[in-house]
Short mmCIF file of C-alpha atoms and ligand atoms in Angstrom, two decimals:
data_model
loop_
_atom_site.label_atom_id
_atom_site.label_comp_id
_atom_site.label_asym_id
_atom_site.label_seq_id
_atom_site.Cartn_x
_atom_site.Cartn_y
_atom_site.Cartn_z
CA UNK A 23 80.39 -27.79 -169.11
CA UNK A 24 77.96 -25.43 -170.24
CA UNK A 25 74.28 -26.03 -171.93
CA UNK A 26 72.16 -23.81 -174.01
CA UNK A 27 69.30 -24.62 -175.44
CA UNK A 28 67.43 -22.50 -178.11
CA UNK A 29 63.71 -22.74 -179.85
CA UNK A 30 62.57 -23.87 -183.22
CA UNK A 31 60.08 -21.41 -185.50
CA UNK A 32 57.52 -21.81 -188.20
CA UNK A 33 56.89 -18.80 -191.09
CA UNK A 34 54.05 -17.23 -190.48
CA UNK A 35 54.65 -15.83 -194.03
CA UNK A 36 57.42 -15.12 -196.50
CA UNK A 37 60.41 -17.84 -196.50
CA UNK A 38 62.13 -17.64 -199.55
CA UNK A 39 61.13 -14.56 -200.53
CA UNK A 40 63.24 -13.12 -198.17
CA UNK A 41 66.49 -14.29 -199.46
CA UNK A 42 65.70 -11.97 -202.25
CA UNK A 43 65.05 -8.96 -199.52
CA UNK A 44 60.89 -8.94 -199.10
CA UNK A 45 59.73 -9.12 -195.65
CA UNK A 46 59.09 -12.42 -193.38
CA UNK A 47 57.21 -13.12 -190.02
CA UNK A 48 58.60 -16.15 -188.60
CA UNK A 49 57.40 -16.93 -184.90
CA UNK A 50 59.46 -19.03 -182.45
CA UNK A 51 57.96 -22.03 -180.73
CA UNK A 52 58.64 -24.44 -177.88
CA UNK A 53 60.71 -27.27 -179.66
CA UNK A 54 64.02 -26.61 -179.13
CA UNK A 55 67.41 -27.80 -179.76
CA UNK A 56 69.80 -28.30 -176.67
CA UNK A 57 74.03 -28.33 -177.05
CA UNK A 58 76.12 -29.05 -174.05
CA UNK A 59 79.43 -27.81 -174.34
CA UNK A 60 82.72 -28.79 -173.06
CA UNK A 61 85.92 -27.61 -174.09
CA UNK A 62 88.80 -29.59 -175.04
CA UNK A 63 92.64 -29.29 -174.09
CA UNK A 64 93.33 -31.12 -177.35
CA UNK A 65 91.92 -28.68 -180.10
CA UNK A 66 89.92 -31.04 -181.31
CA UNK A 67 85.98 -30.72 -182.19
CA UNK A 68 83.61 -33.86 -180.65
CA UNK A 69 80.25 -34.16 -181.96
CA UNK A 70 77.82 -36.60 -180.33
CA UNK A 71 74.66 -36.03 -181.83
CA UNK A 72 72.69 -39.15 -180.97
CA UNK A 73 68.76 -37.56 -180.72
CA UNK A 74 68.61 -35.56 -183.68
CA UNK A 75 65.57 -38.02 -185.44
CA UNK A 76 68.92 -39.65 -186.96
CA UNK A 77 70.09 -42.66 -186.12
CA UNK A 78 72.61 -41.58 -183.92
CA UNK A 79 76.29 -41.18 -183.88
CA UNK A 80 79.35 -39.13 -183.14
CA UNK A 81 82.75 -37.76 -185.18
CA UNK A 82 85.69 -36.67 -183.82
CA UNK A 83 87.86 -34.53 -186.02
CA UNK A 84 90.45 -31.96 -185.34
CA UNK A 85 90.73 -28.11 -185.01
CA UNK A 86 90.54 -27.40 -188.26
CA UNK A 87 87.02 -27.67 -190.56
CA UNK A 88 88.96 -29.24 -193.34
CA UNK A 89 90.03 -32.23 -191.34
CA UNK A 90 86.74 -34.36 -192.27
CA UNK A 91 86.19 -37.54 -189.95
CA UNK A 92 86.04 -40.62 -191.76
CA UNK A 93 82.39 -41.59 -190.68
CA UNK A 94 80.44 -44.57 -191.27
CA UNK A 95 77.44 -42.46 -191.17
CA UNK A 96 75.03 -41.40 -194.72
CA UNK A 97 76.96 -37.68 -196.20
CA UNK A 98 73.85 -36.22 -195.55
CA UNK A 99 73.42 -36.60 -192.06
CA UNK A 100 77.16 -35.50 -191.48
CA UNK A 101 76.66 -32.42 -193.70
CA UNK A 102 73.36 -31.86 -191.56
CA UNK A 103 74.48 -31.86 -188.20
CA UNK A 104 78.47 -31.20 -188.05
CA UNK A 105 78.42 -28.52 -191.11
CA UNK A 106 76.46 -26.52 -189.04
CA UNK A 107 78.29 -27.47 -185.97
CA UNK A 108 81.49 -26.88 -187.42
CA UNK A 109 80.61 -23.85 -189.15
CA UNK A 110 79.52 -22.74 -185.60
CA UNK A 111 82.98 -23.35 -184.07
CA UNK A 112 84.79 -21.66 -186.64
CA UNK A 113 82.43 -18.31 -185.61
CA UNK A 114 83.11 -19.24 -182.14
CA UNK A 115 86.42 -19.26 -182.49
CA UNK A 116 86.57 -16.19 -184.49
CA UNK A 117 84.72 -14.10 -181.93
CA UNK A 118 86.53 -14.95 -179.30
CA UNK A 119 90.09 -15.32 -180.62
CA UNK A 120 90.49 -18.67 -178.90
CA UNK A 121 92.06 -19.94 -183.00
CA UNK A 122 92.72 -23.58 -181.34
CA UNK A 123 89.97 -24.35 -178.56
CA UNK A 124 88.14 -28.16 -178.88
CA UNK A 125 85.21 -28.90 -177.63
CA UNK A 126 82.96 -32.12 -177.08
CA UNK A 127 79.37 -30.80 -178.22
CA UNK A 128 76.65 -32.51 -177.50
CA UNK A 129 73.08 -31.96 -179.28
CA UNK A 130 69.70 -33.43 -178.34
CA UNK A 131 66.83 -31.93 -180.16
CA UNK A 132 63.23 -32.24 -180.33
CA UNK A 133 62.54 -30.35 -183.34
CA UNK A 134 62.79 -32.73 -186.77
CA UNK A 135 65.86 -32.04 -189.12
CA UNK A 136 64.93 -30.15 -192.15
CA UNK A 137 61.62 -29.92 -191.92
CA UNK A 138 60.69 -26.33 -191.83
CA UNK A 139 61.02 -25.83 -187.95
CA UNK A 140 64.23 -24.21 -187.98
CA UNK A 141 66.48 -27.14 -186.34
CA UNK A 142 69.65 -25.84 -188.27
CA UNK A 143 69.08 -22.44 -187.03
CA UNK A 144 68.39 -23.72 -183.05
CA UNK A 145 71.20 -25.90 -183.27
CA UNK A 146 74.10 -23.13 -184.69
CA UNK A 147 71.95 -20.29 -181.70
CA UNK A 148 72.51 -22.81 -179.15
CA UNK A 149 76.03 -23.70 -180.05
CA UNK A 150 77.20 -20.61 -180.33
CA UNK A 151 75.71 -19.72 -177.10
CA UNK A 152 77.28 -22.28 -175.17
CA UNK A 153 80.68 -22.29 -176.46
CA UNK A 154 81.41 -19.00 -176.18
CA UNK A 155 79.79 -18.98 -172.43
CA UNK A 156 82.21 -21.97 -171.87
CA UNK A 157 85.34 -19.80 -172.92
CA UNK A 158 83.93 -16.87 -170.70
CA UNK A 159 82.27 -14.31 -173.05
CA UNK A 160 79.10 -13.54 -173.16
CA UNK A 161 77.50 -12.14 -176.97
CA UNK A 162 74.80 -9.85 -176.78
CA UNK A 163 71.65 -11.13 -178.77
CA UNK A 164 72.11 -9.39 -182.17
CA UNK A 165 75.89 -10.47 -181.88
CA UNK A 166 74.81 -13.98 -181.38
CA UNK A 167 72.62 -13.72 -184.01
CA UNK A 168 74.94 -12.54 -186.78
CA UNK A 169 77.42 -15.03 -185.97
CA UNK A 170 74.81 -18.06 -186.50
CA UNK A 171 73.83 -16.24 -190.08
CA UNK A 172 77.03 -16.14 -191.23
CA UNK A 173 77.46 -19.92 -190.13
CA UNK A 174 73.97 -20.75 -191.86
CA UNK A 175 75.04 -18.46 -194.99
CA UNK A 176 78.39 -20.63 -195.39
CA UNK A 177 76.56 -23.98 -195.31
CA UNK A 178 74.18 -22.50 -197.76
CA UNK A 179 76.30 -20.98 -200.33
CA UNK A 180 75.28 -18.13 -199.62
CA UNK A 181 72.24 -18.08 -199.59
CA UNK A 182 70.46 -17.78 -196.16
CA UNK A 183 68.37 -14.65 -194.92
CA UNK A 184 68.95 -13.60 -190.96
CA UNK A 185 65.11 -14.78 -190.11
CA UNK A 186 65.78 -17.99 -188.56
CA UNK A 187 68.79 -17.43 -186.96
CA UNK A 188 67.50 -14.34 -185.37
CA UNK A 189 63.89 -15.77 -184.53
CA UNK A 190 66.05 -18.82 -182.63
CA UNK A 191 67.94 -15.98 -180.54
CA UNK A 192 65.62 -13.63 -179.53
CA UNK A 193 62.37 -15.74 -179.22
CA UNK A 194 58.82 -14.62 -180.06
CA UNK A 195 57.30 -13.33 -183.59
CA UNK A 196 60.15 -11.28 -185.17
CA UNK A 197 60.20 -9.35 -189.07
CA UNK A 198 63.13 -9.67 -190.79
CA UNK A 199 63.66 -7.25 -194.20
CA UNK A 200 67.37 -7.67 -195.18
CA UNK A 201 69.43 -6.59 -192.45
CA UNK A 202 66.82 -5.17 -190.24
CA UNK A 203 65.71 -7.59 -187.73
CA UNK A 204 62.83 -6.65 -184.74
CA UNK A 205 60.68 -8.63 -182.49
CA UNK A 206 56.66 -8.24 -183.19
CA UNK A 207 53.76 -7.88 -180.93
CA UNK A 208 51.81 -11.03 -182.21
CA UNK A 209 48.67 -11.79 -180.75
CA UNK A 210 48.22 -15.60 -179.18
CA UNK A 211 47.87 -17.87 -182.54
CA UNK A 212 46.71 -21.12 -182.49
CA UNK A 213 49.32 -22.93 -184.37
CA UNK A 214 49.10 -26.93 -185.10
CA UNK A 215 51.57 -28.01 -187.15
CA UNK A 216 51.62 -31.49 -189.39
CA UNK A 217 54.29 -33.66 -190.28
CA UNK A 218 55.10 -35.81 -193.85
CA UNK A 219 58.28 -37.12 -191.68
CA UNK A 220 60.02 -36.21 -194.41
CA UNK A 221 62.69 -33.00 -195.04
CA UNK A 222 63.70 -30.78 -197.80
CA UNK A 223 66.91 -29.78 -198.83
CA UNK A 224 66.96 -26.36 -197.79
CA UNK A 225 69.81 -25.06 -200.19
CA UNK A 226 68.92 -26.98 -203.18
CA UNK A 227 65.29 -25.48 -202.98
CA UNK A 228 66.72 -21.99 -202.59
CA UNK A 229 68.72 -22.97 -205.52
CA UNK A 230 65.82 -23.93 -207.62
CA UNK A 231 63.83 -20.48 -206.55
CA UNK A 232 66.94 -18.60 -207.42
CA UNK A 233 66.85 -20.71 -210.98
CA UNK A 234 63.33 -19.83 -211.49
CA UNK A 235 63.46 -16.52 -210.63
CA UNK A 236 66.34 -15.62 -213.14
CA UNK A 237 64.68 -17.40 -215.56
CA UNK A 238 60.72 -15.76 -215.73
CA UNK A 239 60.12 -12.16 -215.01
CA UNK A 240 56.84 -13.90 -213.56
CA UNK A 241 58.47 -16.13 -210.93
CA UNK A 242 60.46 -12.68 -209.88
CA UNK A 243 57.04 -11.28 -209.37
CA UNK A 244 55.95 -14.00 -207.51
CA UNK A 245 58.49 -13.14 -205.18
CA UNK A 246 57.48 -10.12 -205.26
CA UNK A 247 53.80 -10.96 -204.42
CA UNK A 248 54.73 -13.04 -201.36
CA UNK A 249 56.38 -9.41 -200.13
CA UNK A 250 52.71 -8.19 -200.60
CA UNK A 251 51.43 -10.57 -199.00
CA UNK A 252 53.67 -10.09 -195.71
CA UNK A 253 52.79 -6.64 -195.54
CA UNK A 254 49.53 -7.70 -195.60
CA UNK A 255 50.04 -10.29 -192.90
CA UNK A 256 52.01 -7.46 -190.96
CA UNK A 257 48.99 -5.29 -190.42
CA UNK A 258 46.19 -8.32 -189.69
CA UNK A 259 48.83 -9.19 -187.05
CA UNK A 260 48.65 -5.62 -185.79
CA UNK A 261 45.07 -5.72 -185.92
CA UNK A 262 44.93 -9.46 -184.13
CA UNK A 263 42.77 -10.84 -186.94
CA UNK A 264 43.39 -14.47 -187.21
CA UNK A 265 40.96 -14.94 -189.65
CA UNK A 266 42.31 -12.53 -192.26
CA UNK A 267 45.79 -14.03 -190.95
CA UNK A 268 44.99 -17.31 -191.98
CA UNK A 269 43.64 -16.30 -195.31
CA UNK A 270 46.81 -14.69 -196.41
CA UNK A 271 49.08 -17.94 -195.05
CA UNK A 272 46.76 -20.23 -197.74
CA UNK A 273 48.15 -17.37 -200.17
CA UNK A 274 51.10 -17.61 -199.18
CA UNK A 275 51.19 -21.22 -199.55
CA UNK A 276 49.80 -21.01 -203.06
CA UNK A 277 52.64 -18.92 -204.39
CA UNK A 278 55.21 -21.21 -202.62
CA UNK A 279 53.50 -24.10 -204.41
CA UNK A 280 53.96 -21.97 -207.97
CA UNK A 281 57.61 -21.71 -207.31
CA UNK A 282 57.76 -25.38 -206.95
CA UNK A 283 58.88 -25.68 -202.83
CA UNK A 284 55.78 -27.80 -202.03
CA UNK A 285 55.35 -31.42 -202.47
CA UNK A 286 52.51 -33.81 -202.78
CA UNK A 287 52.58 -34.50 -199.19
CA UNK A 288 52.54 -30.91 -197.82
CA UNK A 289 49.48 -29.91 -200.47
CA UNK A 290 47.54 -32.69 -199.13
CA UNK A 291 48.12 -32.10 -195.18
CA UNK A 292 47.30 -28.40 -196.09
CA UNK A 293 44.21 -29.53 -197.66
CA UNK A 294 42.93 -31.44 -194.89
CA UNK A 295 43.98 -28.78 -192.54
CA UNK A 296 41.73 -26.32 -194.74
CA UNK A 297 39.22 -29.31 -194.70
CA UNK A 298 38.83 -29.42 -191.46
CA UNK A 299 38.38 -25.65 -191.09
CA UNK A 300 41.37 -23.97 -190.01
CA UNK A 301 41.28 -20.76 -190.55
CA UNK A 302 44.75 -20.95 -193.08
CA UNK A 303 46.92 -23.47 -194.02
CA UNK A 304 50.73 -23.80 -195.45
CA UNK A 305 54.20 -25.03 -195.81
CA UNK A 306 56.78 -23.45 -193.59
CA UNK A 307 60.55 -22.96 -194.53
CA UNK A 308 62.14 -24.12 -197.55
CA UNK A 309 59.73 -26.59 -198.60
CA UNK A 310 59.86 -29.71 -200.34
CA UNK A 311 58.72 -32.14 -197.41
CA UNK A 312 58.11 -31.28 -193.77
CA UNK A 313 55.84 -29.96 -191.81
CA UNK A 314 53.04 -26.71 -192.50
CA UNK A 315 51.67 -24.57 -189.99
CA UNK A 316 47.63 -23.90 -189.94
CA UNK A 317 45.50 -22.09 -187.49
CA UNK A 318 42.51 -23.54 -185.53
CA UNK A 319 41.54 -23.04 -182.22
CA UNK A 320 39.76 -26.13 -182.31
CA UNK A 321 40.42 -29.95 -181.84
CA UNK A 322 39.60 -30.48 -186.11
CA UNK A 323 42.90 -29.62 -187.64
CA UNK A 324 45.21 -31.43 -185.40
CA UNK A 325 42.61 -34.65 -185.30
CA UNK A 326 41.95 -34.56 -189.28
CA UNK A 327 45.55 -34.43 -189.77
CA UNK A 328 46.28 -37.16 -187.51
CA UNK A 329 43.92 -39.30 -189.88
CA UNK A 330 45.48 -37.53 -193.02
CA UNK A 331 47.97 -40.61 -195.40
CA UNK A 332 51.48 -39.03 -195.10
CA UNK A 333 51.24 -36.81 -192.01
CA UNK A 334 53.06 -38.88 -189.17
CA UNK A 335 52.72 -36.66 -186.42
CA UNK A 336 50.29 -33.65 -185.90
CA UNK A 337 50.79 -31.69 -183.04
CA UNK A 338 49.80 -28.20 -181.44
CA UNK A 339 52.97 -25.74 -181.01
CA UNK A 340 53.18 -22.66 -178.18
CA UNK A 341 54.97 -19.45 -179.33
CA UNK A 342 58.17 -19.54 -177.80
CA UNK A 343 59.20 -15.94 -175.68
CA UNK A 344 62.29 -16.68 -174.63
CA UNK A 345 64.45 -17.22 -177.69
CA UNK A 346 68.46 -18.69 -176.50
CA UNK A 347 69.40 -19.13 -172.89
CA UNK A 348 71.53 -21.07 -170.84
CA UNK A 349 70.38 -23.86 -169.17
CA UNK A 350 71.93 -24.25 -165.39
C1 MEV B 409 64.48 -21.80 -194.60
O1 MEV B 409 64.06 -22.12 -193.26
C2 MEV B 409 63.96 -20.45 -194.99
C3 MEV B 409 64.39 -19.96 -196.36
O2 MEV B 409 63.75 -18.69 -196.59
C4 MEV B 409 65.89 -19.80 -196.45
C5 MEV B 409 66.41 -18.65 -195.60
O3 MEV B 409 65.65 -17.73 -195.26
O4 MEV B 409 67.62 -18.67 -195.31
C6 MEV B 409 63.93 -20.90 -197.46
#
């Protein structure tokens, strides 16, 4: 049996934009995703996913991706939690040239499906991780990491960047540009992060930016001007200016909001966020429902959110160092 466990992010600045090759800053945090790992002599793949803020259940399907269980269990919750597992066995697989191994994988995560905190990504890190420790090899970080991107690029049609795959393996602030991937010095932020209880549908709202951008030269720009606004970010980070930081994230958020990924419930937790006097407030990851990320050093934020109609949980989130690791 073998465990890994692997951390959950927010955007500092720039999701979506970077499918389209602009910069992003997303920043690990302790939430993490946890997938125990035990191989199979059968070939076939075991999921038991009971604690993934689902409502719990397992599939058991054979070696192959195309052999779909016949689950009692919403399509959306299968596609959520064994596309990406799958996906990660087929990589695993691949890698290691072990065509037929099973496994029973278990997950347990705290970090809320689809709601901007990177659970795909910590799930496919931490599968990966284990199941290839469980057939004896051992992938270096960026390995690791461009295995998971290629699992999150399948489910996605596509369409995925390498930020929160990477950010879940190597821990910490990281910039992401296309194919170039490096950690950040970052200094400490004081993220609190809210929560509509909801989630987005991460590949239809890349779909709809994609739509939008082919559509009006403007919307391209707007891309474009969350790039700018990275950059910016990149040198306030440099400079440890959480002020100016926080400034640029309520930018951020307002061109997110123009390319239609926020929702009613996200505007009005980053409102009272803003409100309250944090020093920047916005959505992170695709949008659409979920949770933002604001700055405040004080009590305000977390309590004004906690009193805010549609945020269910408010809570205050430490930068995660350590990105993937084995858990003994
Ligand atoms: C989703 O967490 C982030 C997006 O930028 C998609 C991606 O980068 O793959 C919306």
């Amino acid at each position: 049996m073998t465990l890994s466990s692997a951390p959950g992010k927010v955007y500092l600045f720039g999701e979506h934009a970077v499918v389209y090759g602009e910069p992003a800053v997303p920043c690990a945090i302790e939430r993490r995703a946890r997938v125990e790992v035990q191989q199979r002599d059968d070939g076939r793949l075991r999921v038991n996913a009971e604690d993934l803020s689902l409502n719990g259940f397992t599939v058991e399907y054979g070696a192959t991706a195309d052999a779909r269980p016949d689950v009692d269990v919403p399509e959306s919750l299968v596609t959520a939690a064994t596309q990406y597992v799958d996906g990660a066995i087929e990589q695993v697989r691949e890698v290691t040239g072990a065509e037929e191994a099973g496994f029973d994988v278990t997950i347990e995560s705290d970090i809320p499906l689809g709601a901007g905190l990177g659970s795909s990504a910590a799930v496919v890190v931490a599968a990966i991780d284990a199941a290839t420790r469980e057939l004896g090899v051992t992938l270096d970080r960026d390995e690791l990491a461009d295995r998971a991107y290629r699992t999150e690029s399948q489910v996605q049609d596509g369409q995925a960047s390498r930020a929160d795959t990477f950010c879940s393996a190597t821990g910490g602030a990281v910039r992401v540009e296309g194919d170039d991937c490096r950690s950040l010095e970052a200094p400490e932020l004081p993220i609190v992060i809210g929560f509509d209880g909801g989630a987005g549908d991460t590949g239809q709202l890349v779909a709809g930016v994609r739509d939008l951008r082919e559509e009006y030269d403007f919307a391209a720009h707007t891309v474009e001007a969350i790039g700018d606004v990275v950059r910016n970010g990149e040198d306030a980070l440099a400079d440890g200016d959480v002020e100016e930081i926080g400034r640029l994230m309520d930018f951020n958020h307002g061109l997110l909001s123009a390319l239609g990924v926020s929702s009613r419930s996200l505007d009005t937790m980053v409102w009272a966020a803003r409100d309250a006097g944090a020093h920047g407030a916005k959505l992170t990851g695709a949008g659409g429902g979920g949770c933002i990320v604001a700055l405040d050093p004080t009590e305000e934020t977390e309590t004004a959110l906690s009193f805010t109609p549609g945020c269910e949980d408010a809570f205050r989130a430490e930068l995660a160092e350590t990105g993937v690791k084995r858990v003994e």
